[in-house]
Short mmCIF file of C-alpha atoms and ligand atoms in Angstrom, two decimals:
data_model
loop_
_atom_site.label_atom_id
_atom_site.label_comp_id
_atom_site.label_asym_id
_atom_site.label_seq_id
_atom_site.Cartn_x
_atom_site.Cartn_y
_atom_site.Cartn_z
CA MET A 1 0.00 0.00 0.00
CA SER A 2 1.42 3.40 -0.87
CA ALA A 3 2.01 6.12 1.70
CA ALA A 4 -0.50 8.28 -0.15
CA ALA A 5 -3.23 5.70 0.39
CA LEU A 6 -2.64 5.84 4.16
CA THR A 7 -2.89 9.64 4.27
CA PRO A 8 -6.38 10.85 5.13
CA SER A 9 -7.83 12.31 1.97
CA ARG A 10 -7.63 16.09 1.79
CA PRO A 11 -9.36 17.95 -1.00
CA ALA A 12 -6.92 18.84 -3.75
CA ALA A 13 -6.53 22.50 -4.62
CA PRO A 14 -8.09 23.90 -7.78
CA ARG A 15 -5.76 23.01 -10.62
CA SER A 16 -5.88 26.46 -12.12
CA THR A 17 -6.68 29.96 -10.86
CA LEU A 18 -6.97 33.39 -12.44
CA VAL A 19 -5.89 36.33 -10.31
CA VAL A 20 -7.19 39.80 -11.20
CA GLY A 21 -4.79 42.52 -10.05
CA ALA A 22 -1.00 42.41 -9.58
CA GLY A 23 -0.88 44.58 -6.49
CA LEU A 24 0.55 43.18 -3.27
CA ALA A 25 -2.63 41.26 -2.43
CA GLY A 26 -3.02 39.64 -5.84
CA LEU A 27 0.65 38.74 -6.11
CA THR A 28 0.75 37.31 -2.59
CA ALA A 29 -2.22 35.06 -3.44
CA ALA A 30 -0.76 34.17 -6.83
CA VAL A 31 2.64 33.13 -5.47
CA GLU A 32 1.12 31.14 -2.62
CA LEU A 33 -1.08 29.23 -5.09
CA ALA A 34 1.59 28.77 -7.76
CA GLU A 35 4.08 27.48 -5.19
CA HIS A 36 1.44 24.90 -4.18
CA GLY A 37 1.33 23.62 -7.74
CA VAL A 38 -1.70 25.55 -8.96
CA ARG A 39 -1.50 26.90 -12.54
CA VAL A 40 -1.88 30.65 -12.03
CA THR A 41 -2.46 33.43 -14.54
CA VAL A 42 -2.43 37.00 -13.22
CA LEU A 43 -4.26 39.65 -15.22
CA GLU A 44 -3.14 43.20 -14.48
CA ALA A 45 -4.65 46.37 -15.95
CA ARG A 46 -1.50 48.49 -15.76
CA GLU A 47 1.75 47.90 -17.63
CA ARG A 48 3.50 47.45 -14.28
CA VAL A 49 2.99 45.41 -11.11
CA GLY A 50 2.60 46.90 -7.62
CA GLY A 51 -0.63 48.90 -7.82
CA ARG A 52 -0.56 51.41 -4.99
CA ALA A 53 3.12 50.58 -4.36
CA ARG A 54 5.10 52.44 -7.00
CA GLY A 55 8.78 53.32 -7.14
CA LEU A 56 10.48 56.42 -8.54
CA GLU A 57 14.15 56.49 -9.47
CA VAL A 58 15.28 59.97 -8.37
CA ALA A 59 18.95 59.44 -9.25
CA PRO A 60 20.70 56.44 -10.80
CA GLY A 61 20.02 53.49 -8.47
CA ARG A 62 18.28 55.70 -5.86
CA TRP A 63 14.62 54.85 -5.40
CA ILE A 64 11.83 56.43 -3.41
CA ASP A 65 8.14 55.66 -3.01
CA ALA A 66 5.46 57.49 -4.97
CA GLY A 67 2.87 55.31 -3.22
CA ALA A 68 3.01 53.17 -0.08
CA ALA A 69 6.18 53.61 1.93
CA TYR A 70 6.08 52.78 5.64
CA LEU A 71 5.82 49.77 7.86
CA GLY A 72 6.24 48.87 11.51
CA ASP A 73 7.09 45.87 13.69
CA ARG A 74 3.48 44.75 14.01
CA HIS A 75 3.30 44.24 10.25
CA THR A 76 4.46 40.70 10.77
CA GLU A 77 3.22 39.09 7.55
CA LEU A 78 4.76 41.87 5.50
CA HIS A 79 8.07 41.48 7.31
CA ALA A 80 7.99 37.73 6.72
CA LEU A 81 7.31 38.23 3.02
CA LEU A 82 10.09 40.82 2.71
CA ALA A 83 12.51 38.41 4.36
CA ALA A 84 11.37 35.57 2.07
CA CYS A 85 12.01 37.87 -0.90
CA ASP A 86 15.43 38.85 0.42
CA LEU A 87 14.53 42.50 0.95
CA LYS A 88 15.65 44.72 3.82
CA THR A 89 14.07 47.65 5.62
CA VAL A 90 15.66 50.98 6.56
CA PRO A 91 14.64 53.22 9.46
CA THR A 92 12.67 56.34 8.61
CA GLU A 93 14.86 59.40 9.21
CA MET A 94 13.14 61.76 11.68
CA ALA A 95 15.97 63.45 13.62
CA GLY A 96 15.59 67.19 14.08
CA ALA A 97 12.87 69.69 14.84
CA SER A 98 9.45 69.88 13.19
CA ARG A 99 7.76 72.80 11.47
CA PHE A 100 4.15 73.69 12.14
CA ALA A 101 2.04 76.28 10.36
CA LEU A 102 -1.24 75.81 12.19
CA ARG A 103 -2.37 79.22 13.39
CA ASP A 104 -2.58 82.54 11.61
CA GLY A 105 0.09 83.87 13.97
CA ASP A 106 2.51 81.13 12.84
CA GLY A 107 3.09 83.06 9.65
CA ASP A 108 5.33 80.85 7.54
CA GLY A 109 5.66 78.18 10.19
CA ALA A 110 6.87 77.79 13.77
CA THR A 111 9.68 75.40 14.65
CA ALA A 112 9.14 73.00 17.54
CA ASP A 113 10.91 70.00 18.98
CA GLY A 114 9.20 66.65 18.62
CA ARG A 115 6.12 65.86 16.59
CA PHE A 116 3.41 67.09 18.94
CA PRO A 117 1.71 70.11 17.37
CA PRO A 118 1.97 73.36 19.34
CA LEU A 119 -1.75 73.55 20.00
CA ASN A 120 -3.71 73.34 23.24
CA ALA A 121 -2.37 70.12 24.76
CA VAL A 122 -5.48 69.46 26.85
CA ALA A 123 -7.77 69.87 23.83
CA LEU A 124 -5.64 67.52 21.70
CA GLY A 125 -5.31 65.03 24.55
CA ASP A 126 -9.08 65.02 24.88
CA LEU A 127 -9.50 64.53 21.12
CA PHE A 128 -7.14 61.56 21.10
CA GLU A 129 -8.83 60.03 24.15
CA ARG A 130 -12.22 60.24 22.48
CA LEU A 131 -10.89 58.66 19.31
CA GLU A 132 -9.27 55.89 21.32
CA GLU A 133 -12.54 55.23 23.12
CA LEU A 134 -14.36 54.93 19.81
CA ALA A 135 -11.70 52.59 18.43
CA ALA A 136 -11.73 50.43 21.57
CA ALA A 137 -15.49 49.95 21.29
CA VAL A 138 -15.37 48.62 17.70
CA ARG A 139 -15.52 44.90 17.04
CA PRO A 140 -12.33 44.57 15.02
CA ASP A 141 -13.17 41.32 13.22
CA ALA A 142 -16.69 42.45 12.26
CA PRO A 143 -17.23 46.19 12.69
CA TRP A 144 -20.84 45.90 11.51
CA LEU A 145 -21.55 43.82 14.65
CA THR A 146 -20.24 46.53 16.99
CA PRO A 147 -22.83 47.47 19.61
CA ASP A 148 -24.44 50.63 18.28
CA ALA A 149 -23.03 49.92 14.80
CA GLU A 150 -26.00 51.36 12.95
CA ARG A 151 -25.84 54.69 14.71
CA LEU A 152 -22.07 54.95 14.33
CA ASP A 153 -22.33 53.96 10.67
CA ALA A 154 -24.99 56.57 9.95
CA LEU A 155 -22.93 59.45 11.34
CA THR A 156 -20.06 61.06 9.41
CA ALA A 157 -16.81 61.90 11.17
CA ALA A 158 -17.53 65.56 10.35
CA ASP A 159 -20.93 65.34 12.14
CA TRP A 160 -19.21 63.74 15.10
CA ALA A 161 -16.56 66.47 15.28
CA GLU A 162 -19.23 69.15 15.05
CA ARG A 163 -21.09 67.65 18.01
CA GLU A 164 -18.22 66.47 20.16
CA LEU A 165 -15.29 68.82 19.71
CA ALA A 166 -15.75 72.10 21.51
CA HIS A 167 -12.20 73.47 21.55
CA PRO A 168 -11.11 75.32 18.39
CA ASP A 169 -7.71 73.60 18.43
CA ALA A 170 -9.32 70.15 18.42
CA ARG A 171 -11.60 71.26 15.57
CA LEU A 172 -8.60 72.60 13.67
CA PHE A 173 -6.47 69.51 14.15
CA PHE A 174 -9.06 66.78 13.63
CA PRO A 175 -9.37 67.05 9.80
CA LEU A 176 -5.59 67.34 9.46
CA PHE A 177 -5.17 64.21 11.55
CA LEU A 178 -7.74 62.26 9.54
CA GLY A 179 -6.22 63.48 6.28
CA GLU A 180 -2.77 62.34 7.28
CA MET A 181 -3.89 59.07 8.87
CA MET A 182 -6.51 57.90 6.38
CA ALA A 183 -6.36 60.35 3.44
CA ALA A 184 -9.95 61.08 4.41
CA ASP A 185 -12.20 64.10 4.33
CA PRO A 186 -14.19 63.80 7.61
CA ALA A 187 -17.39 64.49 5.66
CA LYS A 188 -16.83 61.33 3.60
CA VAL A 189 -16.32 58.63 6.23
CA SER A 190 -18.63 57.21 8.83
CA VAL A 191 -17.64 57.26 12.48
CA LEU A 192 -17.74 53.47 12.39
CA HIS A 193 -15.19 53.41 9.57
CA MET A 194 -12.92 55.93 11.28
CA ALA A 195 -13.02 53.99 14.55
CA PHE A 196 -12.52 50.66 12.77
CA TYR A 197 -9.58 52.00 10.73
CA LEU A 198 -7.81 53.19 13.87
CA ARG A 199 -8.45 49.89 15.64
CA SER A 200 -7.53 47.73 12.67
CA GLY A 201 -4.22 49.54 12.22
CA GLY A 202 -3.12 48.88 15.81
CA GLY A 203 -4.61 51.93 17.53
CA LEU A 204 -4.13 55.63 17.16
CA ARG A 205 -0.77 55.86 18.91
CA TYR A 206 0.72 53.05 16.85
CA LEU A 207 -0.66 54.34 13.55
CA ASN A 208 0.54 57.86 14.26
CA ALA A 209 4.07 57.00 15.39
CA PHE A 210 7.35 56.83 13.51
CA ALA A 211 9.83 55.16 15.94
CA GLY A 212 7.99 52.16 17.44
CA GLY A 213 4.96 52.76 15.24
CA ALA A 214 3.56 52.15 11.78
CA GLN A 215 5.98 54.59 10.10
CA GLN A 216 9.13 53.20 11.70
CA ASP A 217 10.73 51.76 8.56
CA ARG A 218 10.68 51.78 4.79
CA VAL A 219 11.56 49.06 2.33
CA ALA A 220 15.12 49.52 1.08
CA GLY A 221 14.87 50.35 -2.61
CA GLY A 222 11.11 51.03 -2.41
CA ALA A 223 7.99 49.07 -1.49
CA HIS A 224 7.31 48.31 -5.16
CA ARG A 225 10.37 46.07 -5.12
CA LEU A 226 8.45 43.50 -3.08
CA CYS A 227 5.86 43.23 -5.83
CA GLU A 228 8.57 42.89 -8.46
CA ARG A 229 10.19 40.07 -6.47
CA LEU A 230 6.83 38.34 -6.05
CA ALA A 231 6.20 38.61 -9.79
CA ARG A 232 9.58 36.95 -10.36
CA ARG A 233 8.67 34.15 -7.93
CA LEU A 234 5.37 33.67 -9.73
CA LEU A 235 7.13 33.24 -13.08
CA ASP A 236 9.72 30.92 -11.51
CA ALA A 237 6.86 28.76 -10.21
CA GLY A 238 5.47 28.46 -13.73
CA GLY A 239 2.83 31.19 -13.39
CA VAL A 240 1.85 33.66 -16.09
CA LEU A 241 1.63 37.44 -15.69
CA ARG A 242 -0.25 39.43 -18.30
CA THR A 243 0.02 43.21 -17.89
CA GLY A 244 -2.06 45.78 -19.76
CA GLU A 245 -5.09 43.49 -19.49
CA PRO A 246 -7.92 44.84 -17.34
CA ALA A 247 -10.57 42.35 -16.37
CA LEU A 248 -13.90 43.52 -17.75
CA ALA A 249 -16.05 40.56 -16.81
CA VAL A 250 -15.90 37.59 -14.46
CA GLU A 251 -18.31 34.84 -15.47
CA GLN A 252 -18.70 31.40 -13.99
CA SER A 253 -20.43 28.12 -14.55
CA ALA A 254 -20.57 25.21 -12.14
CA ALA A 255 -17.31 23.95 -13.66
CA GLU A 256 -15.12 27.00 -14.31
CA VAL A 257 -14.53 30.74 -14.22
CA THR A 258 -13.98 32.88 -17.32
CA VAL A 259 -12.33 36.29 -17.06
CA ARG A 260 -12.73 38.54 -20.09
CA THR A 261 -10.23 41.31 -20.92
CA PRO A 262 -9.97 43.47 -24.05
CA GLU A 263 -7.39 40.96 -25.31
CA GLY A 264 -9.36 37.76 -24.84
CA SER A 265 -10.90 35.28 -22.43
CA TYR A 266 -9.14 33.18 -19.78
CA ARG A 267 -10.58 30.11 -18.08
CA ALA A 268 -9.67 28.38 -14.84
CA GLU A 269 -11.24 26.46 -12.00
CA ALA A 270 -11.20 29.45 -9.67
CA ALA A 271 -10.45 33.17 -9.54
CA VAL A 272 -9.22 35.74 -7.04
CA VAL A 273 -10.30 39.34 -7.61
CA ALA A 274 -7.71 41.49 -5.82
CA VAL A 275 -8.54 45.07 -6.76
CA PRO A 276 -9.87 48.05 -4.74
CA PRO A 277 -13.64 48.01 -4.07
CA LEU A 278 -14.65 50.71 -6.55
CA LEU A 279 -12.79 48.85 -9.30
CA ALA A 280 -14.02 45.42 -8.20
CA ASP A 281 -17.52 46.81 -8.49
CA ALA A 282 -16.88 48.10 -12.01
CA ILE A 283 -16.24 44.53 -13.27
CA GLY A 284 -19.29 42.75 -14.71
CA TYR A 285 -20.16 39.50 -12.89
CA ARG A 286 -22.27 36.66 -14.25
CA PRO A 287 -24.08 35.45 -12.20
CA GLY A 288 -24.33 38.86 -10.59
CA LEU A 289 -23.00 39.59 -7.12
CA PRO A 290 -25.64 39.28 -4.40
CA VAL A 291 -24.17 42.39 -2.74
CA PRO A 292 -22.02 44.96 -4.61
CA ARG A 293 -18.34 45.42 -3.75
CA ALA A 294 -18.86 49.17 -3.16
CA ALA A 295 -21.92 51.18 -2.18
CA SER A 296 -23.13 54.61 -3.27
CA ARG A 297 -21.28 56.31 -0.37
CA THR A 298 -17.99 54.43 -0.87
CA GLU A 299 -15.45 57.10 -1.84
CA ARG A 300 -11.94 57.35 -3.20
CA GLY A 301 -9.32 57.91 -0.53
CA CYS A 302 -7.96 61.34 -1.34
CA ALA A 303 -4.23 61.88 -1.47
CA VAL A 304 -1.86 63.47 -3.93
CA LYS A 305 1.77 62.65 -3.14
CA LEU A 306 4.54 65.02 -4.17
CA ASN A 307 8.23 64.28 -4.17
CA LEU A 308 10.46 67.37 -4.34
CA VAL A 309 14.05 66.44 -5.14
CA PHE A 310 17.08 68.57 -4.17
CA PRO A 311 20.80 67.86 -4.51
CA GLU A 312 21.03 67.34 -0.71
CA PRO A 313 18.62 67.19 2.25
CA VAL A 314 19.67 70.73 3.20
CA TRP A 315 17.12 71.05 6.00
CA ARG A 316 19.07 68.51 8.07
CA ALA A 317 22.03 70.91 8.41
CA HIS A 318 19.58 73.42 9.92
CA GLY A 319 18.47 70.95 12.60
CA LEU A 320 15.16 70.24 10.87
CA SER A 321 13.62 66.83 10.28
CA GLY A 322 11.71 67.86 7.15
CA TRP A 323 8.51 66.99 9.00
CA SER A 324 5.84 69.66 8.92
CA VAL A 325 2.10 69.91 9.57
CA ASN A 326 0.15 72.75 8.03
CA ALA A 327 -3.41 73.98 8.37
CA ALA A 328 -3.43 75.45 4.86
CA GLY A 329 -2.67 73.54 1.68
CA PRO A 330 -1.60 72.34 -0.61
CA LEU A 331 1.08 70.59 1.50
CA LEU A 332 -0.78 69.58 4.66
CA SER A 333 2.27 67.65 5.77
CA THR A 334 5.82 67.06 4.61
CA VAL A 335 8.39 64.42 5.50
CA ASP A 336 12.03 63.67 4.69
CA ASP A 337 12.09 60.85 2.14
CA THR A 338 15.76 61.03 1.24
CA PRO A 339 17.04 57.60 0.12
CA PRO A 340 19.17 55.82 2.74
CA GLU A 341 22.31 56.60 0.72
CA GLY A 342 21.86 60.24 1.91
CA SER A 343 21.25 61.96 -1.41
CA PRO A 344 19.56 63.36 -3.34
CA GLY A 345 17.44 65.13 -0.72
CA VAL A 346 13.78 64.28 -1.08
CA LEU A 347 11.06 66.23 0.65
CA THR A 348 7.75 64.46 0.26
CA GLY A 349 4.51 66.38 0.58
CA PHE A 350 1.02 65.02 1.15
CA VAL A 351 -2.09 66.78 -0.08
CA THR A 352 -4.98 64.98 1.55
CA GLY A 353 -8.69 65.11 2.32
CA ALA A 354 -10.83 67.76 0.63
CA GLU A 355 -7.67 69.71 -0.30
CA ALA A 356 -6.57 66.82 -2.56
CA HIS A 357 -9.63 67.30 -4.79
CA ARG A 358 -9.05 71.06 -5.06
CA TYR A 359 -5.35 70.63 -5.80
CA ALA A 360 -5.87 67.79 -8.28
CA ALA A 361 -8.11 70.11 -10.32
CA LEU A 362 -5.30 72.69 -10.84
CA GLU A 363 -3.15 72.92 -13.98
CA PRO A 364 0.25 71.17 -13.65
CA GLY A 365 2.10 74.52 -13.66
CA GLU A 366 -0.09 75.85 -10.87
CA GLN A 367 0.36 72.65 -8.87
CA ARG A 368 4.13 72.90 -9.07
CA ALA A 369 4.24 76.61 -8.26
CA ALA A 370 1.92 76.27 -5.25
CA ALA A 371 3.79 73.29 -3.80
CA LEU A 372 7.24 74.85 -4.24
CA ALA A 373 6.16 78.20 -2.83
CA GLN A 374 4.81 76.54 0.30
CA ALA A 375 7.84 74.27 0.70
CA ARG A 376 10.10 77.37 0.49
CA ARG A 377 8.05 79.21 3.10
CA LEU A 378 8.42 76.24 5.44
CA PHE A 379 12.06 75.56 4.61
CA PRO A 380 13.58 78.85 3.33
CA MET A 381 16.97 77.18 2.85
CA LEU A 382 15.69 75.04 -0.04
CA PRO A 383 17.60 75.51 -3.30
CA GLU A 384 16.09 75.11 -6.77
CA PRO A 385 14.68 71.57 -7.03
CA ILE A 386 16.30 69.13 -9.45
CA GLY A 387 13.16 67.04 -9.67
CA PHE A 388 9.44 67.39 -9.04
CA HIS A 389 7.16 64.33 -9.09
CA LEU A 390 3.46 64.41 -8.50
CA THR A 391 1.25 61.33 -8.24
CA ASP A 392 -2.44 62.12 -8.26
CA TRP A 393 -3.79 58.95 -6.68
CA VAL A 394 -7.32 60.36 -6.56
CA ASN A 395 -7.52 60.24 -10.34
CA GLU A 396 -5.34 57.20 -11.06
CA PRO A 397 -7.81 55.14 -13.11
CA TRP A 398 -6.58 51.78 -11.80
CA SER A 399 -6.51 52.84 -8.14
CA ARG A 400 -9.36 55.31 -7.81
CA GLY A 401 -7.97 56.81 -4.67
CA CYS A 402 -5.61 55.98 -1.87
CA TYR A 403 -4.38 55.13 0.67
CA ALA A 404 -7.54 53.00 0.67
CA ALA A 405 -11.23 53.26 -0.17
CA LEU A 406 -13.24 55.33 2.29
CA PHE A 407 -16.32 53.65 3.70
CA GLY A 408 -19.04 56.27 3.97
CA PRO A 409 -22.25 56.22 5.98
CA GLY A 410 -23.99 52.86 5.75
CA ASP A 411 -21.13 51.08 3.96
CA TRP A 412 -19.94 48.83 6.75
CA THR A 413 -23.45 47.71 7.60
CA ALA A 414 -24.21 47.01 3.93
CA LEU A 415 -20.89 45.65 2.64
CA GLY A 416 -19.17 44.25 5.73
CA PRO A 417 -20.90 40.87 5.99
CA THR A 418 -19.97 39.87 2.40
CA LEU A 419 -16.54 41.49 2.20
CA THR A 420 -14.69 38.15 2.25
CA ALA A 421 -17.54 35.82 1.28
CA PRO A 422 -16.79 33.67 -1.78
CA HIS A 423 -18.94 34.21 -4.84
CA GLY A 424 -19.05 30.65 -6.13
CA ARG A 425 -15.57 29.99 -7.53
CA VAL A 426 -14.46 33.58 -7.00
CA ARG A 427 -12.59 34.87 -3.93
CA PHE A 428 -11.98 38.50 -3.07
CA ALA A 429 -8.70 39.91 -1.79
CA GLY A 430 -7.16 43.37 -1.49
CA THR A 431 -6.33 45.45 1.56
CA GLU A 432 -9.93 46.64 1.83
CA THR A 433 -11.06 43.05 2.44
CA SER A 434 -8.79 42.67 5.46
CA THR A 435 -10.14 43.52 8.87
CA GLU A 436 -6.55 43.43 10.12
CA PHE A 437 -4.47 46.44 9.02
CA PHE A 438 -7.18 47.54 6.59
CA GLY A 439 -5.81 49.95 4.01
CA LEU A 440 -2.16 49.07 4.62
CA LEU A 441 0.39 46.86 2.89
CA GLU A 442 0.05 44.44 5.80
CA GLY A 443 -3.69 44.18 5.14
CA ALA A 444 -2.99 43.46 1.47
CA VAL A 445 -0.62 40.60 2.33
CA ARG A 446 -3.03 39.12 4.87
CA SER A 447 -5.92 39.30 2.41
CA GLY A 448 -3.90 37.57 -0.32
CA ARG A 449 -2.86 34.81 2.04
CA ARG A 450 -6.43 34.37 3.23
CA ALA A 451 -7.80 34.06 -0.32
CA ALA A 452 -5.11 31.55 -1.31
CA ALA A 453 -5.58 29.47 1.85
CA ASP A 454 -9.31 29.46 1.31
CA LEU A 455 -8.93 28.16 -2.24
CA LEU A 456 -6.31 25.60 -1.26
CA ALA A 457 -8.70 24.27 1.38
CA ALA A 458 -11.78 24.37 -0.82
CA GLY A 459 -10.93 21.44 -3.05
CA PRO A 460 -11.09 21.04 -6.79
CA ASN A 461 -14.51 22.56 -7.30
CA ALA A 462 -13.23 25.66 -5.47
CA ALA A 463 -16.77 26.69 -4.68
CA GLY A 464 -16.66 27.89 -1.08
CA ARG A 465 -20.33 28.73 -1.25
CA PRO A 466 -22.39 28.22 -4.40
CA ALA A 467 -23.08 31.43 -6.28
CA ALA A 468 -26.80 31.55 -6.97
CA ASP A 469 -27.84 30.26 -10.38
CA LEU A 470 -24.48 28.97 -11.60
CA PRO A 471 -25.14 27.48 -15.03
CA SER A 472 -24.10 23.83 -15.13
CA THR A 473 -22.63 24.12 -18.62
CA PRO A 474 -19.69 26.35 -19.63
CA LEU A 475 -20.67 29.87 -20.58
CA GLU A 476 -20.73 30.83 -24.25
CA ASN A 477 -17.76 32.78 -25.51
C1 FAD B 501 0.33 57.59 -1.57
C2 FAD B 501 0.11 56.31 -0.81
C3 FAD B 501 0.68 56.15 0.42
C4 FAD B 501 0.49 54.98 1.14
N1 FAD B 501 1.20 54.80 2.29
C5 FAD B 501 1.20 53.59 2.86
C6 FAD B 501 2.15 53.30 3.88
O1 FAD B 501 3.01 54.12 4.20
N2 FAD B 501 2.10 52.06 4.46
C7 FAD B 501 1.20 51.12 4.08
O2 FAD B 501 1.21 50.02 4.65
N3 FAD B 501 0.32 51.36 3.09
C8 FAD B 501 0.30 52.57 2.47
N4 FAD B 501 -0.53 52.80 1.41
C9 FAD B 501 -1.56 51.80 1.09
C10 FAD B 501 -1.00 50.61 0.31
O3 FAD B 501 -0.39 51.07 -0.83
C11 FAD B 501 -2.14 49.67 -0.04
O4 FAD B 501 -2.78 49.22 1.12
C12 FAD B 501 -1.68 48.41 -0.79
O5 FAD B 501 -0.69 48.67 -1.73
C13 FAD B 501 -2.90 47.79 -1.44
O6 FAD B 501 -2.55 46.62 -2.16
P1 FAD B 501 -3.69 45.84 -2.94
O7 FAD B 501 -3.03 44.74 -3.65
O8 FAD B 501 -4.80 45.56 -2.02
O9 FAD B 501 -4.29 46.89 -3.99
P2 FAD B 501 -3.56 47.64 -5.20
O10 FAD B 501 -2.18 47.98 -4.86
O11 FAD B 501 -4.47 48.76 -5.57
O12 FAD B 501 -3.53 46.55 -6.36
C14 FAD B 501 -4.62 46.31 -7.20
C15 FAD B 501 -4.10 46.03 -8.59
O13 FAD B 501 -5.20 45.71 -9.43
C16 FAD B 501 -5.06 46.36 -10.67
N5 FAD B 501 -6.41 46.47 -11.23
C17 FAD B 501 -7.40 47.30 -10.86
N6 FAD B 501 -8.52 47.02 -11.56
C18 FAD B 501 -8.22 46.00 -12.38
C19 FAD B 501 -8.95 45.24 -13.33
N7 FAD B 501 -10.23 45.50 -13.61
N8 FAD B 501 -8.31 44.25 -13.99
C20 FAD B 501 -7.01 43.96 -13.75
N9 FAD B 501 -6.28 44.65 -12.86
C21 FAD B 501 -6.87 45.64 -12.17
C22 FAD B 501 -4.39 47.67 -10.33
O14 FAD B 501 -3.73 48.21 -11.45
C23 FAD B 501 -3.42 47.24 -9.24
O15 FAD B 501 -2.19 46.84 -9.76
C24 FAD B 501 -0.35 53.95 0.64
C25 FAD B 501 -0.94 54.12 -0.60
C26 FAD B 501 -0.69 55.26 -1.34
C27 FAD B 501 -1.23 55.35 -2.74
#
């Protein structure tokens, strides 16, 4: 008798799987499946892999991040994947004093030690305590089951601030905080989503911190490099990667899934759709989804990221960290993003929340002039830039916002219960399907691993739960 015959029978994995989206989530799922012997084809809309992780070469061999950049110790799955892909992290440089232009009297910016804004400390302490209380009350694995979920989901963060924040400094700082933390306009997110996001990311203190927190490190060479390494592993495991091929339709019968792109049709026993919710919802499904992937109040996360390149990080010689927080735009915050080699100097600016929409609507010349003028007011020692890069994530057609989708009033109650539910032979991944570290790289990795594990456990028919009305015969071409 063979050893195999003695082994209790486990369902075999699907023999073939299509993965839609070559961001971190899709590639994580694809590699996991391919390395378990599944034939995997990844269909990616862009001509590059990485999605919201994108690298920029600011000088020969010197890379920075135009998209996702930071990670912390609690991002354990991401760290494990980086190590498995032979990539290192580098600490985020934050030595020096901060600049704050928060009050009218600050003029062009006041310099202060540390990162705590020079506003009323009691008012800010109270604000943070209230946010922590909200986050602590959320059910992290299923926010829609939080006691009082319906009320919290009906209220926007702006409504909440209007009712709860009496001190002008708390009112001033709250939208800046939400913009920086979640790329959110408080009018666009529900209180439930805000509280969940803070909880899911490890709590407000962790999310907000550099040393010891979620911004402690960066990926050496850029976060996109992880996706490039994963793509290489996929090909090495016999997988196929087709870029420039957006999925238009996902159709399934009882026996297989067909994904249609402008170039043709692909068939497999299962599929993983690993794209942001607004884009997942734009794909046509047959049979149709019982619940959409995005609702009418689901919004694009709003951030424009600017990278201003100078020969050297000159602010360091003046005792400044490059960090700034500003009440007026376009640059609501800046940070030193100089590559670990020490040059060129890169000052990265974030335009977030409602300001991102206003700024994104300007002409390119106006955008550049406004950003440079503000950077010079904050850091008068800046020389003429040698590079200026702007990534308008709000209007990137294959991202539709960043850092992550914003769940508006009613979204969690409507979408939450089916966020990770299989649709017949189709699984959903992507950072917005992860209740752990939602919106972050770590969430993307965890979602990809979950989708792959689910398929590997589901057996050859791959149908975790039958999609209603699956035709028993293959669909017509
Ligand atoms: C400016 C910015 C800053 C950020 N900062 C951080 C940070 O510091 N730390 C952190 O952890 N996270 C950060 N994030 C968030 C992080 O980038 C995301 O959480 C993560 O990259 C999401 O990965 P994903 O695979 O879920 O989605 P994506 O990266 O969006 O991947 C989805 C992929 O699907 C493709 N696609 C879309 N539609 C289709 C279709 N119909 N057919 C085929 N392909 C399709 C897209 O082109 C894309 O490649 C940031 C994001 C941005 C943009």
